[in-house]
JSON list of C-alpha atoms in Angstrom, two decimals:
[
{"chain": "A", "resi": 11, "resn": "MET", "atom": "CA", "xyz": [45.33, 22.02, -0.01]},
{"chain": "A", "resi": 12, "resn": "ALA", "atom": "CA", "xyz": [43.19, 24.72, -1.60]},
{"chain": "A", "resi": 13, "resn": "LEU", "atom": "CA", "xyz": [42.06, 22.27, -4.27]},
{"chain": "A", "resi": 14, "resn": "PHE", "atom": "CA", "xyz": [41.16, 19.79, -1.51]},
{"chain": "A", "resi": 15, "resn": "ASP", "atom": "CA", "xyz": [38.85, 22.26, 0.16]},
{"chain": "A", "resi": 16, "resn": "TRP", "atom": "CA", "xyz": [37.18, 23.38, -3.02]},
{"chain": "A", "resi": 17, "resn": "GLY", "atom": "CA", "xyz": [36.44, 19.86, -4.15]},
{"chain": "A", "resi": 18, "resn": "LEU", "atom": "CA", "xyz": [34.64, 19.08, -0.92]},
{"chain": "A", "resi": 19, "resn": "VAL", "atom": "CA", "xyz": [32.75, 22.38, -0.89]},
{"chain": "A", "resi": 20, "resn": "LEU", "atom": "CA", "xyz": [31.55, 21.95, -4.47]},
{"chain": "A", "resi": 21, "resn": "SER", "atom": "CA", "xyz": [30.51, 18.34, -3.90]},
{"chain": "A", "resi": 22, "resn": "GLU", "atom": "CA", "xyz": [28.50, 19.41, -0.85]},
{"chain": "A", "resi": 23, "resn": "ILE", "atom": "CA", "xyz": [26.75, 22.08, -2.94]},
{"chain": "A", "resi": 24, "resn": "LEU", "atom": "CA", "xyz": [25.90, 19.39, -5.50]},
{"chain": "A", "resi": 25, "resn": "ILE", "atom": "CA", "xyz": [24.49, 17.12, -2.76]},
{"chain": "A", "resi": 26, "resn": "VAL", "atom": "CA", "xyz": [22.26, 20.01, -1.67]},
{"chain": "A", "resi": 27, "resn": "THR", "atom": "CA", "xyz": [21.03, 20.37, -5.26]},
{"chain": "A", "resi": 28, "resn": "ILE", "atom": "CA", "xyz": [20.19, 16.64, -5.24]},
{"chain": "A", "resi": 29, "resn": "MET", "atom": "CA", "xyz": [18.13, 17.16, -2.10]},
{"chain": "A", "resi": 30, "resn": "VAL", "atom": "CA", "xyz": [16.29, 20.04, -3.77]},
{"chain": "A", "resi": 31, "resn": "GLY", "atom": "CA", "xyz": [15.65, 17.86, -6.82]},
{"chain": "A", "resi": 32, "resn": "LEU", "atom": "CA", "xyz": [13.85, 15.33, -4.63]},
{"chain": "A", "resi": 33, "resn": "ILE", "atom": "CA", "xyz": [10.92, 17.74, -4.59]},
{"chain": "A", "resi": 34, "resn": "ARG", "atom": "CA", "xyz": [10.33, 17.02, -8.26]},
{"chain": "A", "resi": 35, "resn": "ILE", "atom": "CA", "xyz": [10.23, 13.28, -7.65]},
{"chain": "A", "resi": 36, "resn": "VAL", "atom": "CA", "xyz": [7.60, 13.70, -4.93]},
{"chain": "A", "resi": 37, "resn": "ARG", "atom": "CA", "xyz": [5.32, 16.18, -6.68]},
{"chain": "A", "resi": 38, "resn": "GLY", "atom": "CA", "xyz": [6.21, 15.67, -10.33]},
{"chain": "A", "resi": 39, "resn": "PRO", "atom": "CA", "xyz": [3.00, 15.83, -12.34]},
{"chain": "A", "resi": 40, "resn": "THR", "atom": "CA", "xyz": [3.89, 13.23, -14.96]},
{"chain": "A", "resi": 41, "resn": "ALA", "atom": "CA", "xyz": [6.04, 10.12, -15.05]},
{"chain": "A", "resi": 42, "resn": "ALA", "atom": "CA", "xyz": [8.54, 11.81, -17.36]},
{"chain": "A", "resi": 43, "resn": "ASP", "atom": "CA", "xyz": [9.27, 14.46, -14.72]},
{"chain": "A", "resi": 44, "resn": "ARG", "atom": "CA", "xyz": [10.15, 11.81, -12.17]},
{"chain": "A", "resi": 45, "resn": "MET", "atom": "CA", "xyz": [12.29, 9.83, -14.57]},
{"chain": "A", "resi": 46, "resn": "LEU", "atom": "CA", "xyz": [14.14, 12.96, -15.70]},
{"chain": "A", "resi": 47, "resn": "THR", "atom": "CA", "xyz": [14.86, 13.73, -12.07]},
{"chain": "A", "resi": 48, "resn": "ALA", "atom": "CA", "xyz": [16.50, 10.33, -11.77]},
{"chain": "A", "resi": 49, "resn": "GLN", "atom": "CA", "xyz": [18.56, 11.18, -14.86]},
{"chain": "A", "resi": 50, "resn": "LEU", "atom": "CA", "xyz": [19.52, 14.48, -13.22]},
{"chain": "A", "resi": 51, "resn": "PHE", "atom": "CA", "xyz": [20.64, 12.58, -10.14]},
{"chain": "A", "resi": 52, "resn": "GLY", "atom": "CA", "xyz": [22.85, 10.40, -12.31]},
{"chain": "A", "resi": 53, "resn": "THR", "atom": "CA", "xyz": [24.48, 13.41, -13.94]},
{"chain": "A", "resi": 54, "resn": "THR", "atom": "CA", "xyz": [24.99, 15.17, -10.61]},
{"chain": "A", "resi": 55, "resn": "SER", "atom": "CA", "xyz": [26.42, 11.99, -9.10]},
{"chain": "A", "resi": 56, "resn": "VAL", "atom": "CA", "xyz": [28.97, 11.85, -11.92]},
{"chain": "A", "resi": 57, "resn": "ALA", "atom": "CA", "xyz": [30.03, 15.40, -11.05]},
{"chain": "A", "resi": 58, "resn": "ILE", "atom": "CA", "xyz": [30.19, 14.59, -7.32]},
{"chain": "A", "resi": 59, "resn": "LEU", "atom": "CA", "xyz": [32.30, 11.50, -8.00]},
{"chain": "A", "resi": 60, "resn": "LEU", "atom": "CA", "xyz": [34.74, 13.41, -10.16]},
{"chain": "A", "resi": 61, "resn": "LEU", "atom": "CA", "xyz": [35.07, 16.16, -7.54]},
{"chain": "A", "resi": 62, "resn": "LEU", "atom": "CA", "xyz": [35.58, 13.65, -4.72]},
{"chain": "A", "resi": 63, "resn": "GLY", "atom": "CA", "xyz": [38.12, 11.75, -6.77]},
{"chain": "A", "resi": 64, "resn": "GLU", "atom": "CA", "xyz": [39.99, 14.99, -7.30]},
{"chain": "A", "resi": 65, "resn": "ALA", "atom": "CA", "xyz": [39.71, 15.95, -3.63]},
{"chain": "A", "resi": 66, "resn": "GLN", "atom": "CA", "xyz": [40.82, 12.59, -2.24]},
{"chain": "A", "resi": 67, "resn": "ASP", "atom": "CA", "xyz": [43.54, 11.97, -4.88]},
{"chain": "A", "resi": 68, "resn": "ASN", "atom": "CA", "xyz": [41.77, 8.78, -5.90]},
{"chain": "A", "resi": 69, "resn": "PRO", "atom": "CA", "xyz": [41.75, 8.36, -9.68]},
{"chain": "A", "resi": 70, "resn": "SER", "atom": "CA", "xyz": [39.75, 5.13, -9.57]},
{"chain": "A", "resi": 71, "resn": "LEU", "atom": "CA", "xyz": [36.63, 7.15, -8.80]},
{"chain": "A", "resi": 72, "resn": "GLN", "atom": "CA", "xyz": [36.65, 8.18, -12.45]},
{"chain": "A", "resi": 73, "resn": "ASP", "atom": "CA", "xyz": [35.82, 4.58, -13.36]},
{"chain": "A", "resi": 74, "resn": "VAL", "atom": "CA", "xyz": [32.82, 4.68, -11.02]},
{"chain": "A", "resi": 75, "resn": "ALA", "atom": "CA", "xyz": [31.76, 7.93, -12.70]},
{"chain": "A", "resi": 76, "resn": "LEU", "atom": "CA", "xyz": [31.98, 6.21, -16.10]},
{"chain": "A", "resi": 77, "resn": "ILE", "atom": "CA", "xyz": [29.73, 3.39, -14.89]},
{"chain": "A", "resi": 78, "resn": "PHE", "atom": "CA", "xyz": [27.23, 5.93, -13.51]},
{"chain": "A", "resi": 79, "resn": "ALA", "atom": "CA", "xyz": [27.02, 7.70, -16.86]},
{"chain": "A", "resi": 80, "resn": "LEU", "atom": "CA", "xyz": [26.57, 4.42, -18.74]},
{"chain": "A", "resi": 81, "resn": "LEU", "atom": "CA", "xyz": [23.87, 3.07, -16.44]},
{"chain": "A", "resi": 82, "resn": "ALA", "atom": "CA", "xyz": [21.91, 6.34, -16.39]},
{"chain": "A", "resi": 83, "resn": "ALA", "atom": "CA", "xyz": [21.66, 6.11, -20.18]},
{"chain": "A", "resi": 84, "resn": "ILE", "atom": "CA", "xyz": [20.48, 2.49, -19.98]},
{"chain": "A", "resi": 85, "resn": "THR", "atom": "CA", "xyz": [17.80, 3.38, -17.43]},
{"chain": "A", "resi": 86, "resn": "GLY", "atom": "CA", "xyz": [16.57, 6.25, -19.59]},
{"chain": "A", "resi": 87, "resn": "ILE", "atom": "CA", "xyz": [16.36, 4.02, -22.66]},
{"chain": "A", "resi": 88, "resn": "ALA", "atom": "CA", "xyz": [14.39, 1.42, -20.68]},
{"chain": "A", "resi": 89, "resn": "PHE", "atom": "CA", "xyz": [11.97, 4.08, -19.49]},
{"chain": "A", "resi": 90, "resn": "VAL", "atom": "CA", "xyz": [11.35, 5.41, -22.99]},
{"chain": "A", "resi": 91, "resn": "ARG", "atom": "CA", "xyz": [11.06, 1.97, -24.58]},
{"chain": "A", "resi": 92, "resn": "HIS", "atom": "CA", "xyz": [9.02, 0.16, -21.97]},
{"chain": "A", "resi": 93, "resn": "THR", "atom": "CA", "xyz": [7.16, 2.50, -19.67]},
{"chain": "A", "resi": 94, "resn": "TRP", "atom": "CA", "xyz": [6.49, 5.84, -21.31]},
{"chain": "A", "resi": 95, "resn": "ASN", "atom": "CA", "xyz": [3.63, 4.98, -23.64]},
{"chain": "A", "resi": 96, "resn": "THR", "atom": "CA", "xyz": [1.29, 7.75, -24.64]},
{"chain": "A", "resi": 97, "resn": "GLU", "atom": "CA", "xyz": [-0.54, 5.80, -27.30]},
{"chain": "A", "resi": 98, "resn": "PRO", "atom": "CA", "xyz": [-1.67, 2.20, -27.44]},
{"chain": "A", "resi": 99, "resn": "GLU", "atom": "CA", "xyz": [0.46, -0.17, -29.45]},
{"chain": "A", "resi": 100, "resn": "THR", "atom": "CA", "xyz": [0.42, -3.85, -30.17]},
{"chain": "A", "resi": 101, "resn": "HIS", "atom": "CA", "xyz": [2.81, -5.70, -27.93]},
{"chain": "A", "resi": 102, "resn": "ASP", "atom": "CA", "xyz": [5.48, -7.90, -29.52]},
{"chain": "B", "resi": 95, "resn": "MET", "atom": "CA", "xyz": [37.84, 20.38, 6.63]},
{"chain": "B", "resi": 96, "resn": "SER", "atom": "CA", "xyz": [36.64, 17.82, 9.09]},
{"chain": "B", "resi": 97, "resn": "PHE", "atom": "CA", "xyz": [33.38, 19.70, 9.48]},
{"chain": "B", "resi": 98, "resn": "LEU", "atom": "CA", "xyz": [32.94, 19.63, 5.71]},
{"chain": "B", "resi": 99, "resn": "GLN", "atom": "CA", "xyz": [33.40, 15.88, 5.61]},
{"chain": "B", "resi": 100, "resn": "TRP", "atom": "CA", "xyz": [31.00, 15.39, 8.50]},
{"chain": "B", "resi": 101, "resn": "SER", "atom": "CA", "xyz": [28.37, 17.57, 6.86]},
{"chain": "B", "resi": 102, "resn": "ILE", "atom": "CA", "xyz": [28.70, 15.74, 3.53]},
{"chain": "B", "resi": 103, "resn": "ASP", "atom": "CA", "xyz": [28.23, 12.40, 5.27]},
{"chain": "B", "resi": 104, "resn": "GLY", "atom": "CA", "xyz": [25.30, 13.73, 7.28]},
{"chain": "B", "resi": 105, "resn": "LEU", "atom": "CA", "xyz": [23.53, 15.10, 4.22]},
{"chain": "B", "resi": 106, "resn": "LEU", "atom": "CA", "xyz": [24.03, 11.81, 2.38]},
{"chain": "B", "resi": 107, "resn": "ALA", "atom": "CA", "xyz": [22.68, 9.83, 5.33]},
{"chain": "B", "resi": 108, "resn": "LEU", "atom": "CA", "xyz": [19.63, 12.09, 5.68]},
{"chain": "B", "resi": 109, "resn": "THR", "atom": "CA", "xyz": [18.86, 11.84, 1.97]},
{"chain": "B", "resi": 110, "resn": "LEU", "atom": "CA", "xyz": [19.27, 8.06, 2.07]},
{"chain": "B", "resi": 111, "resn": "LEU", "atom": "CA", "xyz": [16.93, 7.65, 5.05]},
{"chain": "B", "resi": 112, "resn": "TRP", "atom": "CA", "xyz": [14.29, 9.91, 3.52]},
{"chain": "B", "resi": 113, "resn": "LEU", "atom": "CA", "xyz": [14.46, 8.08, 0.19]},
{"chain": "B", "resi": 114, "resn": "ALA", "atom": "CA", "xyz": [14.14, 4.69, 1.87]},
{"chain": "B", "resi": 115, "resn": "TRP", "atom": "CA", "xyz": [11.12, 5.81, 3.88]},
{"chain": "B", "resi": 116, "resn": "GLN", "atom": "CA", "xyz": [9.42, 7.31, 0.85]},
{"chain": "B", "resi": 117, "resn": "LEU", "atom": "CA", "xyz": [9.97, 4.33, -1.44]},
{"chain": "B", "resi": 118, "resn": "LEU", "atom": "CA", "xyz": [8.78, 1.82, 1.14]},
{"chain": "B", "resi": 119, "resn": "THR", "atom": "CA", "xyz": [5.61, 3.67, 2.05]},
{"chain": "B", "resi": 120, "resn": "HIS", "atom": "CA", "xyz": [4.38, 5.01, -1.28]},
{"chain": "B", "resi": 121, "resn": "PRO", "atom": "CA", "xyz": [1.53, 3.20, -3.05]},
{"chain": "B", "resi": 122, "resn": "ASP", "atom": "CA", "xyz": [2.41, 4.40, -6.57]},
{"chain": "B", "resi": 123, "resn": "LEU", "atom": "CA", "xyz": [4.69, 1.76, -8.06]},
{"chain": "B", "resi": 124, "resn": "PHE", "atom": "CA", "xyz": [6.33, 3.91, -10.71]},
{"chain": "B", "resi": 125, "resn": "ARG", "atom": "CA", "xyz": [7.24, 6.55, -8.15]},
{"chain": "B", "resi": 126, "resn": "ALA", "atom": "CA", "xyz": [8.67, 3.84, -5.93]},
{"chain": "B", "resi": 127, "resn": "ILE", "atom": "CA", "xyz": [10.82, 2.59, -8.82]},
{"chain": "B", "resi": 128, "resn": "VAL", "atom": "CA", "xyz": [12.20, 6.07, -9.52]},
{"chain": "B", "resi": 129, "resn": "LEU", "atom": "CA", "xyz": [12.89, 6.50, -5.81]},
{"chain": "B", "resi": 130, "resn": "PHE", "atom": "CA", "xyz": [14.66, 3.12, -5.85]},
{"chain": "B", "resi": 131, "resn": "ILE", "atom": "CA", "xyz": [16.93, 4.27, -8.69]},
{"chain": "B", "resi": 132, "resn": "ALA", "atom": "CA", "xyz": [17.72, 7.47, -6.79]},
{"chain": "B", "resi": 133, "resn": "PHE", "atom": "CA", "xyz": [18.35, 5.37, -3.66]},
{"chain": "B", "resi": 134, "resn": "GLY", "atom": "CA", "xyz": [20.87, 3.24, -5.56]},
{"chain": "B", "resi": 135, "resn": "LEU", "atom": "CA", "xyz": [22.73, 6.32, -6.78]},
{"chain": "B", "resi": 136, "resn": "ILE", "atom": "CA", "xyz": [22.94, 7.87, -3.31]},
{"chain": "B", "resi": 137, "resn": "MET", "atom": "CA", "xyz": [23.91, 4.50, -1.84]},
{"chain": "B", "resi": 138, "resn": "ALA", "atom": "CA", "xyz": [26.79, 4.26, -4.31]},
{"chain": "B", "resi": 139, "resn": "LEU", "atom": "CA", "xyz": [27.92, 7.73, -3.22]},
{"chain": "B", "resi": 140, "resn": "VAL", "atom": "CA", "xyz": [27.81, 6.54, 0.40]},
{"chain": "B", "resi": 141, "resn": "TRP", "atom": "CA", "xyz": [29.98, 3.53, -0.48]},
{"chain": "B", "resi": 142, "resn": "VAL", "atom": "CA", "xyz": [32.45, 5.92, -2.10]},
{"chain": "B", "resi": 143, "resn": "ARG", "atom": "CA", "xyz": [32.51, 8.00, 1.09]},
{"chain": "B", "resi": 144, "resn": "LEU", "atom": "CA", "xyz": [33.16, 4.81, 3.04]},
{"chain": "B", "resi": 145, "resn": "ALA", "atom": "CA", "xyz": [36.19, 4.16, 0.76]},
{"chain": "B", "resi": 146, "resn": "ALA", "atom": "CA", "xyz": [34.67, 0.99, -0.69]},
{"chain": "B", "resi": 147, "resn": "ILE", "atom": "CA", "xyz": [34.98, 1.80, -4.36]},
{"chain": "B", "resi": 148, "resn": "ASP", "atom": "CA", "xyz": [34.46, -1.71, -5.69]},
{"chain": "B", "resi": 149, "resn": "ILE", "atom": "CA", "xyz": [31.18, -2.02, -3.77]},
{"chain": "B", "resi": 150, "resn": "ALA", "atom": "CA", "xyz": [30.19, 1.36, -5.19]},
{"chain": "B", "resi": 151, "resn": "LEU", "atom": "CA", "xyz": [30.80, -0.01, -8.69]},
{"chain": "B", "resi": 152, "resn": "ALA", "atom": "CA", "xyz": [28.67, -3.07, -7.98]},
{"chain": "B", "resi": 153, "resn": "GLU", "atom": "CA", "xyz": [25.93, -0.95, -6.43]},
{"chain": "B", "resi": 154, "resn": "ALA", "atom": "CA", "xyz": [25.84, 1.40, -9.42]},
{"chain": "B", "resi": 155, "resn": "VAL", "atom": "CA", "xyz": [25.74, -1.46, -11.94]},
{"chain": "B", "resi": 156, "resn": "ILE", "atom": "CA", "xyz": [23.38, -3.87, -10.16]},
{"chain": "B", "resi": 157, "resn": "GLY", "atom": "CA", "xyz": [21.40, -1.71, -7.76]},
{"chain": "B", "resi": 158, "resn": "ALA", "atom": "CA", "xyz": [20.70, 1.42, -9.76]},
{"chain": "B", "resi": 159, "resn": "GLY", "atom": "CA", "xyz": [21.14, 0.29, -13.34]},
{"chain": "B", "resi": 160, "resn": "LEU", "atom": "CA", "xyz": [20.08, -3.29, -13.91]},
{"chain": "B", "resi": 161, "resn": "SER", "atom": "CA", "xyz": [17.52, -3.53, -11.10]},
{"chain": "B", "resi": 162, "resn": "GLY", "atom": "CA", "xyz": [15.94, -0.23, -12.10]},
{"chain": "B", "resi": 163, "resn": "THR", "atom": "CA", "xyz": [15.68, -1.34, -15.72]},
{"chain": "B", "resi": 164, "resn": "ALA", "atom": "CA", "xyz": [14.26, -4.72, -14.72]},
{"chain": "B", "resi": 165, "resn": "LEU", "atom": "CA", "xyz": [11.71, -3.09, -12.45]},
{"chain": "B", "resi": 166, "resn": "LEU", "atom": "CA", "xyz": [10.60, -0.69, -15.20]},
{"chain": "B", "resi": 167, "resn": "VAL", "atom": "CA", "xyz": [10.09, -3.60, -17.62]},
{"chain": "B", "resi": 168, "resn": "THR", "atom": "CA", "xyz": [8.25, -5.54, -14.92]},
{"chain": "B", "resi": 169, "resn": "LEU", "atom": "CA", "xyz": [5.92, -2.61, -14.25]},
{"chain": "B", "resi": 170, "resn": "ARG", "atom": "CA", "xyz": [5.02, -2.47, -17.93]},
{"chain": "B", "resi": 171, "resn": "ARG", "atom": "CA", "xyz": [4.33, -6.21, -18.04]},
{"chain": "B", "resi": 172, "resn": "MET", "atom": "CA", "xyz": [2.14, -5.90, -14.94]},
{"chain": "B", "resi": 173, "resn": "GLY", "atom": "CA", "xyz": [0.20, -3.09, -16.59]},
{"chain": "B", "resi": 174, "resn": "GLU", "atom": "CA", "xyz": [-0.36, -5.26, -19.64]},
{"chain": "B", "resi": 175, "resn": "ARG", "atom": "CA", "xyz": [-1.70, -8.11, -17.57]},
{"chain": "B", "resi": 176, "resn": "GLN", "atom": "CA", "xyz": [-4.10, -6.10, -15.44]},
{"chain": "B", "resi": 177, "resn": "PRO", "atom": "CA", "xyz": [-7.51, -5.47, -17.02]},
{"chain": "B", "resi": 178, "resn": "GLN", "atom": "CA", "xyz": [-7.57, -1.70, -17.15]},
{"chain": "B", "resi": 179, "resn": "GLN", "atom": "CA", "xyz": [-10.75, -1.07, -19.11]},
{"chain": "B", "resi": 180, "resn": "ARG", "atom": "CA", "xyz": [-13.35, -3.74, -19.17]},
{"chain": "B", "resi": 181, "resn": "ASN", "atom": "CA", "xyz": [-14.72, -2.89, -22.60]},
{"chain": "B", "resi": 182, "resn": "SER", "atom": "CA", "xyz": [-11.60, -2.17, -24.62]},
{"chain": "B", "resi": 183, "resn": "GLU", "atom": "CA", "xyz": [-9.09, -4.61, -26.02]},
{"chain": "B", "resi": 184, "resn": "PRO", "atom": "CA", "xyz": [-7.01, -6.46, -23.43]},
{"chain": "B", "resi": 185, "resn": "HIS", "atom": "CA", "xyz": [-3.59, -5.44, -24.79]},
{"chain": "B", "resi": 186, "resn": "HIS", "atom": "CA", "xyz": [-4.16, -1.74, -24.18]},
{"chain": "B", "resi": 187, "resn": "ASP", "atom": "CA", "xyz": [-1.06, -0.23, -22.59]},
{"chain": "B", "resi": 188, "resn": "SER", "atom": "CA", "xyz": [-1.56, 1.60, -19.39]},
{"chain": "B", "resi": 189, "resn": "GLU", "atom": "CA", "xyz": [0.26, 4.62, -18.11]},
{"chain": "B", "resi": 190, "resn": "ALA", "atom": "CA", "xyz": [1.46, 4.01, -14.59]}
]
């Protein structure tokens, strides 16, 4: 029962940190700041999912956490490869 | 315990509504795409809270991951097609 409470409390703290991180999306100076905030949301969501899975005795949430980690990496790679260009290059 | 669960759901709903409002009303396309990715992540967390774990999986894969990647690639292609500088070469990449 104690573990149940602590999982929910910690996941709520992590949700509050996500809401604080929204500030950096709104007033991030560069595109990389905004994209790194999305990466931070992915990492924090993995932590929230693992804590909720532990709190609700639901081990299948670990699979959802795995998918989150995988897709955050894919989104970051797409940003670096396709959007974040600081110098001109020849396409194709 | 019940208050904790209510407050978690309320915070998630508030964040989701704020993200949706921001991404629909902002003129900067790249910021809207990043907000869309964040919206997909929070939406998947909401599906988990609603005990719909398979829908959370689909939302994380399709909504946040593949759609975000496709939108980023599309934004770059749009920037290539628009004439940014009239005097320079037409395949100059633009920073969104």
